[in-house]
Coordinates of C-alpha atoms in Angstrom, one line a residue:
X24 CA 29.7 18.8 36.9
X25 CA 27.7 17.3 39.5
X26 CA 24.3 17.4 37.5
X27 CA 25.3 14.4 34.9
X28 CA 25.8 11.7 37.8
X29 CA 22.6 13.1 39.9
X30 CA 20.8 13.0 36.4
X31 CA 22.2 9.2 35.6
X32 CA 21.0 7.9 39.1
X33 CA 17.8 8.8 38.5
X34 CA 17.0 7.3 35.2
X35 CA 18.4 4.2 36.6
X36 CA 16.7 4.4 39.9
X37 CA 13.5 5.1 37.7
X38 CA 14.0 1.7 35.4
X39 CA 15.3 -0.3 38.0
X40 CA 12.1 -0.3 39.6
X41 CA 9.3 -2.6 39.7
X42 CA 8.0 -3.2 36.0
X43 CA 4.2 -1.6 35.8
X44 CA 3.7 -4.9 33.9
X45 CA 2.7 -6.9 37.0
X46 CA 0.3 -4.2 38.4
X47 CA -1.2 -4.2 34.5
X48 CA -2.1 -7.6 34.7
X49 CA -3.3 -7.6 38.2
X50 CA -5.7 -4.9 36.8
X51 CA -7.1 -6.7 34.3
X52 CA -7.4 -9.6 36.6
X53 CA -9.5 -7.8 39.0
X54 CA -12.2 -6.3 36.3
X55 CA -14.2 -8.0 33.6
X56 CA -12.8 -6.3 30.4
X57 CA -16.4 -6.7 28.8
X58 CA -17.6 -4.4 31.7
X59 CA -15.1 -1.8 30.5
X60 CA -16.5 2.0 29.2
X61 CA -15.6 1.1 25.4
X62 CA -16.2 -2.4 25.5
X63 CA -19.6 -2.4 27.0
X64 CA -20.8 0.5 24.8
X65 CA -19.1 -0.2 21.6
X66 CA -17.5 -3.4 21.8
X67 CA -14.3 -4.4 20.1
X68 CA -11.7 -1.8 18.6
X69 CA -12.2 -2.7 15.1
X70 CA -9.6 -0.9 12.4
X71 CA -11.3 1.4 10.0
X72 CA -10.4 1.3 6.3
X73 CA -7.8 4.4 6.8
X74 CA -6.6 3.2 10.3
X75 CA -4.8 0.4 12.0
X76 CA -1.0 -1.2 11.0
X77 CA 0.1 -1.0 7.8
X78 CA -0.4 -4.7 6.3
X79 CA -1.8 -5.5 2.7
X80 CA -5.6 -5.3 3.0
X81 CA -5.5 -5.2 6.4
X82 CA -4.7 -9.1 6.6
X83 CA -2.6 -10.8 9.1
X84 CA 1.0 -9.9 9.0
X85 CA 4.2 -11.3 10.2
X86 CA 7.9 -11.1 9.8
X87 CA 7.9 -14.6 8.3
X88 CA 12.0 -14.6 8.1
X89 CA 12.6 -14.5 11.4
X90 CA 13.8 -17.2 13.2
X91 CA 11.6 -17.0 16.1
X92 CA 9.7 -20.7 16.2
X93 CA 6.6 -19.3 16.2
X94 CA 6.9 -17.7 12.6
X95 CA 8.8 -20.8 11.6
X96 CA 5.6 -22.9 13.0
X97 CA 3.0 -20.7 10.8
X98 CA 1.6 -22.0 7.7
X99 CA 0.3 -20.3 4.9
X100 CA -0.9 -21.0 1.8
X101 CA -0.3 -17.8 -0.2
X102 CA 2.0 -15.2 0.9
X103 CA 2.2 -11.7 0.3
X104 CA 6.3 -10.4 0.5
X105 CA 7.9 -7.3 -0.3
X106 CA 11.1 -7.0 -2.0
X107 CA 12.1 -3.2 -1.7
X108 CA 15.1 -2.9 -4.2
X109 CA 15.5 -0.3 -7.4
X110 CA 19.3 -0.2 -7.5
X111 CA 19.0 -2.1 -10.9
X112 CA 17.1 0.6 -12.7
X113 CA 17.7 2.4 -15.8
X114 CA 16.0 5.6 -15.7
X115 CA 14.4 7.0 -12.8
X116 CA 14.6 5.0 -9.0
X117 CA 12.3 4.9 -6.4
X118 CA 10.7 1.3 -6.6
X119 CA 12.1 0.2 -3.1
X120 CA 9.3 2.2 -1.6
X121 CA 6.5 0.3 -3.9
X122 CA 5.9 -2.3 -1.4
X123 CA 4.7 0.4 1.0
X124 CA 2.9 2.1 -1.8
X125 CA 1.3 -0.9 -2.4
X126 CA 0.2 -1.5 1.1
X127 CA -1.2 1.8 1.1
X128 CA -3.2 1.5 -1.9
X129 CA -4.8 -1.5 -0.3
X130 CA -6.7 0.3 2.6
X131 CA -9.8 0.0 1.2
X132 CA -9.4 -3.5 0.4
X133 CA -10.1 -6.5 2.5
X134 CA -9.1 -10.4 2.0
X135 CA -12.9 -11.3 2.6
X136 CA -14.3 -8.6 0.2
X137 CA -16.6 -10.1 -2.4
X138 CA -16.0 -9.6 -6.1
X139 CA -19.1 -10.3 -8.1
X140 CA -16.7 -10.6 -11.2
X141 CA -15.4 -13.5 -9.8
X142 CA -17.8 -14.7 -7.7
X143 CA -15.5 -15.0 -4.8
X144 CA -13.2 -13.3 -2.2
X145 CA -9.5 -14.2 -1.7
X146 CA -10.6 -15.6 2.3
X147 CA -13.5 -16.9 0.6
X148 CA -12.1 -19.3 -2.1
X149 CA -9.9 -21.0 1.3
X150 CA -6.5 -20.2 1.1
X151 CA -4.5 -18.9 3.9
X152 CA -3.1 -15.8 3.0
X153 CA -0.3 -13.8 5.0
X154 CA 1.5 -10.6 4.5
X155 CA 5.5 -12.0 5.6
X156 CA 6.6 -8.4 5.4
X157 CA 9.4 -7.1 3.6
X158 CA 12.7 -8.6 3.2
X159 CA 15.5 -6.6 4.3
X160 CA 17.5 -6.2 1.3
X161 CA 21.2 -4.0 1.0
X162 CA 20.9 -0.9 -0.5
X163 CA 24.4 -0.6 -1.1
X164 CA 25.4 -4.0 -2.5
X165 CA 23.1 -5.3 -5.7
X166 CA 25.0 -8.5 -5.8
X167 CA 24.3 -9.3 -2.1
X168 CA 20.7 -7.9 -2.3
X169 CA 20.3 -10.5 -5.2
X170 CA 21.7 -13.1 -2.8
X171 CA 19.2 -11.9 0.0
X172 CA 16.5 -12.1 -2.3
X173 CA 16.9 -15.7 -3.4
X174 CA 17.8 -16.9 0.0
X175 CA 14.5 -15.1 1.4
X176 CA 11.8 -16.5 -1.4
X177 CA 13.6 -20.1 -1.0
X178 CA 13.0 -19.8 2.7
X179 CA 9.3 -19.3 1.9
X180 CA 9.0 -21.9 -0.5
X181 CA 10.0 -24.1 1.9
X182 CA 7.7 -23.8 4.6
X183 CA 4.4 -26.0 5.1
X184 CA 1.3 -25.4 3.6
X185 CA -1.6 -25.1 6.0
X186 CA -3.9 -26.5 2.8
X187 CA -6.8 -24.1 3.5
X188 CA -8.8 -22.6 6.2
X189 CA -11.7 -24.8 6.3
X190 CA -13.7 -21.4 5.3
X191 CA -14.3 -23.4 1.8
X192 CA -14.5 -27.2 1.5
X193 CA -13.5 -27.3 -2.0
X194 CA -10.1 -25.5 -1.2
X195 CA -7.4 -27.6 -3.0
X196 CA -3.8 -27.1 -3.6
X197 CA -2.3 -26.6 -6.5
X198 CA 1.3 -27.1 -6.4
X199 CA 2.0 -30.9 -5.4
X200 CA 2.0 -32.1 -8.8
X201 CA 4.2 -29.3 -10.4
X202 CA 7.2 -29.7 -7.9
X203 CA 10.0 -32.0 -8.5
X204 CA 10.2 -33.4 -5.0
X205 CA 6.1 -33.8 -5.3
X206 CA 5.1 -32.1 -2.4
X207 CA 3.0 -28.8 -1.9
X208 CA 4.5 -25.3 -1.4
X209 CA 3.3 -22.1 -0.8
X210 CA 3.1 -19.3 -3.4
X211 CA 4.0 -15.9 -3.0
X212 CA 2.9 -13.0 -4.6
X213 CA 5.6 -10.7 -4.4
X214 CA 5.6 -6.4 -4.0
X215 CA 8.3 -5.0 -6.2
X216 CA 10.5 -3.4 -6.3
X217 CA 11.9 -2.9 -9.6
X218 CA 11.6 -6.0 -12.2
X219 CA 15.2 -7.2 -11.4
X220 CA 13.6 -8.8 -8.4
X221 CA 12.2 -11.4 -11.0
X222 CA 15.4 -12.9 -11.4
X223 CA 16.3 -14.0 -8.0
X224 CA 12.6 -15.3 -7.9
X225 CA 13.1 -17.5 -10.8
X226 CA 16.3 -18.8 -9.5
X227 CA 14.4 -19.8 -6.5
X228 CA 11.7 -21.2 -7.9
X229 CA 13.7 -23.2 -10.3
X230 CA 14.7 -25.6 -7.1
X231 CA 11.5 -26.4 -6.9
X232 CA 9.5 -26.6 -10.3
X233 CA 12.4 -26.7 -12.8
X234 CA 11.9 -24.2 -15.7
X235 CA 8.8 -22.0 -15.8
X236 CA 6.8 -20.3 -18.3
X237 CA 6.9 -16.4 -17.6
X238 CA 3.8 -14.2 -18.8
X239 CA 5.3 -11.1 -18.2
X240 CA 2.6 -7.9 -18.6
X241 CA 4.7 -4.8 -19.4
X242 CA 5.6 -2.4 -21.9
X243 CA 8.6 -3.4 -23.9
X244 CA 10.0 -6.4 -24.8
X245 CA 12.6 -9.0 -23.2
X246 CA 15.0 -11.7 -24.2
X247 CA 14.0 -15.0 -21.9
X248 CA 14.3 -18.7 -22.6
X249 CA 12.5 -21.8 -23.3
X250 CA 8.3 -21.6 -22.3
X251 CA 7.5 -18.2 -20.9
X252 CA 4.6 -16.3 -21.5
X253 CA 5.8 -12.3 -21.9
X254 CA 2.7 -10.2 -21.4
X255 CA 4.9 -7.6 -20.4
X256 CA 6.5 -6.8 -23.9
X257 CA 2.6 -5.4 -24.3
X258 CA 1.9 -3.8 -21.0
X259 CA 5.4 -2.3 -19.7
X260 CA 9.0 -2.0 -19.7
X261 CA 10.3 -4.4 -17.2
X262 CA 9.5 -8.1 -16.6
X263 CA 12.0 -10.8 -15.7
X264 CA 11.9 -14.3 -14.6
X265 CA 14.0 -16.9 -14.0
X266 CA 12.8 -20.6 -13.5
X267 CA 11.6 -23.5 -15.5
X268 CA 8.1 -22.7 -15.7
X269 CA 6.4 -20.7 -18.1
X270 CA 5.9 -16.9 -17.9
X271 CA 3.5 -14.5 -18.5
X272 CA 4.7 -10.5 -18.1
X273 CA 2.9 -7.3 -18.4
X274 CA 5.1 -4.5 -18.9
X275 CA 8.5 -3.9 -21.1
X276 CA 9.8 -6.9 -22.4
X277 CA 13.1 -6.9 -20.6
X278 CA 14.9 -9.3 -22.5
X279 CA 17.4 -6.7 -23.6
X280 CA 20.8 -8.4 -24.8
X281 CA 22.8 -8.1 -21.5
X282 CA 26.1 -7.1 -23.3
X283 CA 24.5 -4.1 -24.2
X284 CA 24.8 -2.5 -20.7
X285 CA 28.2 -3.4 -19.7
X286 CA 30.9 -6.0 -19.4
X287 CA 31.6 -6.7 -16.2
X288 CA 28.8 -9.7 -14.6
X289 CA 27.0 -6.6 -12.5
X290 CA 26.4 -4.6 -15.1
X291 CA 25.1 -6.9 -17.3
X292 CA 22.0 -7.6 -14.7
X293 CA 19.9 -4.8 -15.0
X294 CA 15.8 -4.9 -14.6
X295 CA 15.8 -4.4 -18.5
X296 CA 18.1 -7.8 -19.1
X297 CA 17.3 -10.1 -16.0
X298 CA 15.0 -12.5 -18.5
X299 CA 18.0 -12.9 -21.0
X300 CA 20.2 -14.0 -17.9
X301 CA 17.3 -16.4 -17.0
X302 CA 17.7 -17.6 -20.3
X303 CA 21.1 -17.8 -20.4
X304 CA 20.6 -19.7 -16.9
X305 CA 18.3 -22.2 -18.4
X306 CA 15.2 -21.0 -15.8
X307 CA 12.8 -20.9 -18.2
X308 CA 11.0 -22.6 -21.1
X309 CA 10.5 -21.0 -24.8
X310 CA 6.8 -20.7 -24.4
X311 CA 6.6 -17.3 -22.4
X312 CA 4.9 -14.3 -23.3
X313 CA 5.1 -10.7 -23.3
X314 CA 2.2 -8.7 -23.4
X315 CA 1.4 -5.3 -23.6
X316 CA 4.4 -4.3 -25.2
X317 CA 4.7 -0.6 -26.8
X318 CA 8.2 0.7 -26.6
X319 CA 10.6 1.6 -29.3
X320 CA 13.3 -0.9 -30.4
X321 CA 16.9 -0.8 -31.9
X322 CA 15.4 -2.8 -34.9
X323 CA 12.9 -6.2 -36.0
X324 CA 15.7 -7.9 -34.9
X325 CA 14.9 -7.7 -31.5
X326 CA 11.8 -9.5 -31.6
X327 CA 13.8 -12.2 -32.9
X328 CA 16.0 -12.2 -30.4
X329 CA 13.4 -12.2 -27.9
X330 CA 11.5 -15.2 -29.2
X331 CA 14.5 -17.6 -30.8
X332 CA 17.2 -16.3 -27.7
X333 CA 14.7 -15.8 -25.0
X334 CA 11.7 -17.8 -25.9
X335 CA 9.2 -14.8 -25.8
X336 CA 6.1 -14.4 -28.3
X337 CA 5.1 -10.7 -27.8
X338 CA 1.3 -9.6 -27.7
X339 CA 1.9 -5.7 -28.5
X340 CA -0.6 -3.1 -26.8
X341 CA -2.4 -2.4 -29.8
X342 CA -3.1 -6.5 -30.5
X343 CA -5.9 -5.6 -28.1
X344 CA -7.6 -3.5 -30.4
X345 CA -6.6 -5.6 -33.5
X346 CA -7.3 -9.2 -32.1
X347 CA -9.7 -8.8 -28.5
X348 CA -9.0 -9.7 -25.2
X349 CA -10.6 -13.1 -26.2
X350 CA -8.2 -13.9 -28.8
X351 CA -5.6 -12.7 -26.8
X352 CA -6.2 -15.0 -23.9
X353 CA -6.8 -18.0 -25.9
X354 CA -3.0 -17.5 -27.3
X355 CA -1.6 -17.4 -24.3
X356 CA -3.2 -20.2 -22.5
X357 CA -2.6 -23.0 -25.5
X358 CA 0.9 -21.5 -24.9
X359 CA 1.7 -21.8 -21.8
X360 CA -0.6 -25.0 -21.2
X361 CA -0.4 -27.1 -18.6
X362 CA 3.4 -25.8 -17.6
X363 CA 4.3 -24.3 -14.1
X364 CA 3.6 -20.5 -14.9
X365 CA 5.1 -17.8 -13.5
X366 CA 3.0 -14.2 -13.8
X367 CA 5.0 -11.0 -13.6
X368 CA 2.9 -7.8 -13.8
X369 CA 5.0 -4.3 -14.5
X370 CA 2.5 -1.3 -13.4
X371 CA 3.8 0.4 -16.6
X372 CA 1.5 -1.9 -18.9
X373 CA -0.4 0.5 -17.9
X374 CA -0.7 3.8 -19.4
X375 CA 0.7 6.7 -17.8
X376 CA -2.6 8.6 -17.4
X377 CA -3.5 6.1 -15.0
X378 CA -0.5 4.9 -13.5
X379 CA 2.1 7.6 -13.4
X380 CA 4.2 6.2 -10.7
X381 CA 6.7 4.1 -12.4
X382 CA 10.1 4.8 -13.3
X383 CA 9.5 4.1 -17.6
X384 CA 6.3 5.7 -18.2
X385 CA 5.2 4.5 -22.0
X386 CA 2.3 6.4 -23.6
X387 CA -0.8 4.4 -25.3
X388 CA -1.0 1.7 -22.8
X389 CA -3.5 -0.6 -22.0
X390 CA -6.2 1.0 -19.1
X391 CA -6.5 -0.4 -15.8
X392 CA -9.5 -2.5 -16.9
X393 CA -8.2 -4.2 -19.8
X394 CA -5.3 -5.4 -17.3
X395 CA -7.5 -6.8 -14.6
X396 CA -9.7 -8.4 -17.8
X397 CA -7.0 -10.0 -18.5
X398 CA -6.0 -11.4 -15.2
X399 CA -9.3 -13.2 -14.8
X400 CA -8.8 -14.6 -18.3
X401 CA -5.7 -16.4 -16.8
X402 CA -7.7 -18.3 -14.1
X403 CA -7.0 -22.3 -14.1
X404 CA -3.4 -22.0 -15.3
X405 CA -0.9 -23.6 -12.8
X406 CA 0.6 -20.1 -11.5
X407 CA 3.5 -20.9 -9.3
X408 CA 4.2 -17.5 -8.1
X409 CA 3.2 -13.5 -9.0
X410 CA 4.4 -10.4 -8.8
X411 CA 3.4 -6.6 -9.5
X412 CA 6.6 -4.5 -9.8
X413 CA 7.6 -0.8 -10.7
X414 CA 5.6 1.2 -8.7
X415 CA 7.6 4.2 -7.8
X416 CA 5.0 6.7 -5.7
X417 CA 7.3 9.6 -5.8
X418 CA 5.9 10.3 -9.3
X419 CA 2.4 9.0 -8.4
X420 CA -0.5 11.5 -7.9
X421 CA -3.0 11.0 -5.5
X422 CA -2.1 7.2 -4.9
X423 CA -3.7 6.1 -7.9
X424 CA -0.8 3.8 -9.0
X425 CA -0.7 2.5 -5.9
X426 CA -4.1 1.6 -5.5
X427 CA -4.1 0.0 -9.1
X428 CA -1.5 -2.0 -8.3
X429 CA -3.2 -3.1 -4.9
X430 CA -6.4 -4.1 -6.9
X431 CA -4.6 -5.8 -9.3
X432 CA -2.9 -8.2 -6.3
X433 CA -6.3 -8.5 -5.0
X434 CA -7.2 -9.9 -8.8
X435 CA -4.6 -12.2 -9.1
X436 CA -5.2 -13.6 -5.1
X437 CA -8.5 -14.9 -6.4
X438 CA -7.4 -15.9 -10.1
X439 CA -4.5 -18.3 -8.8
X440 CA -7.4 -20.0 -6.7
X441 CA -9.6 -21.2 -9.4
X442 CA -9.9 -23.9 -11.4
X443 CA -11.0 -21.8 -14.7
X444 CA -12.1 -18.2 -15.3
X445 CA -15.1 -16.8 -14.2
X446 CA -18.5 -17.5 -16.2
X447 CA -19.9 -14.4 -17.8
X448 CA -22.0 -12.3 -15.3
X449 CA -25.4 -13.5 -15.4
X450 CA -26.5 -9.5 -15.4
X451 CA -29.2 -8.0 -17.9
X452 CA -27.4 -8.0 -20.8
X453 CA -27.0 -12.1 -20.5
X454 CA -30.6 -12.6 -22.2
X455 CA -30.1 -9.5 -25.0

């Protein structure tokens, strides 16, 4: 019985002794760091592709929601932000680990890496891009989690923009003329999370821009409203938006009638109904688009509901074979026009042979290269936000889904800073 007080006394004595911090500072001040063995021989301690703290593409990382004045005062033009939420999935859960998997998949990338298809890099185009970490959502209370995500997104939208880093003198902010208050606002690329996260995002965007068009890239249709472009209906299973901007979704349509899933308000909101909810709330225009749709439906009436009630036109996965990418891009650009556009990419728009790590795989999807080509063709639209959702690493193999998602985010960071799609590459085929 005497041992415990003695141990406690020893521990207290150890921790109450003088902190070694002052000694370390003294030692540093007494020596020239540049003359230390490592610094003098090898220079700085640079991170390798597979080392260092985990942030997206090794970029600067901050917990932007912290009340620390240093974080609040940090200005950025584009934020990469995780929403680890998957409580509203209908089949296989696990997308709460999506933000982590996408960051892991980005380890070989960097924001200064030049892409010859774009003729640029995200950093070289001039925007200040910051990894703002993840919103800490409740895994037990879906209603609270939805409010946490909306509150977090709204908080970041209210921050002041950096308006470029000075690297590119041609950099220009693209949001001031679109916002209702006439001011510039940061743009956010969100790492999901299941597709339900788009609902709180659209609610937040609506406060700044009003209804948006949605481009939803996914594998099955969903019901939206007003002027959203849902590319997701052709590429995947879920894509949801809720703002007064046009939307382009790549994945499942995610516009199912909420009444099909239950009779309580909480049951109505799922990763397959959020667009219909967003349409009901007036968050989207009727010029939205689903792209990459290939799922089975209840019947042809689903397309009528998708178009007339939710506001989406559907581009199927096989339309790419029948009409070609240039025609698809031309249709999308004309449909959304000059309105604010939200882009949602459901990873299941990609065929499961190339992206197996998702909750609702659907065969017959687009290739990773085709999705990347579609995103490149959207440059110059008034993109006010974007996401990549439904990455579930527990079903992945060799990180290929996380790697694909990270590369798509890289493309989005390039695309949303450009005035128009890059010209055809002046390679050996240009003169043939």
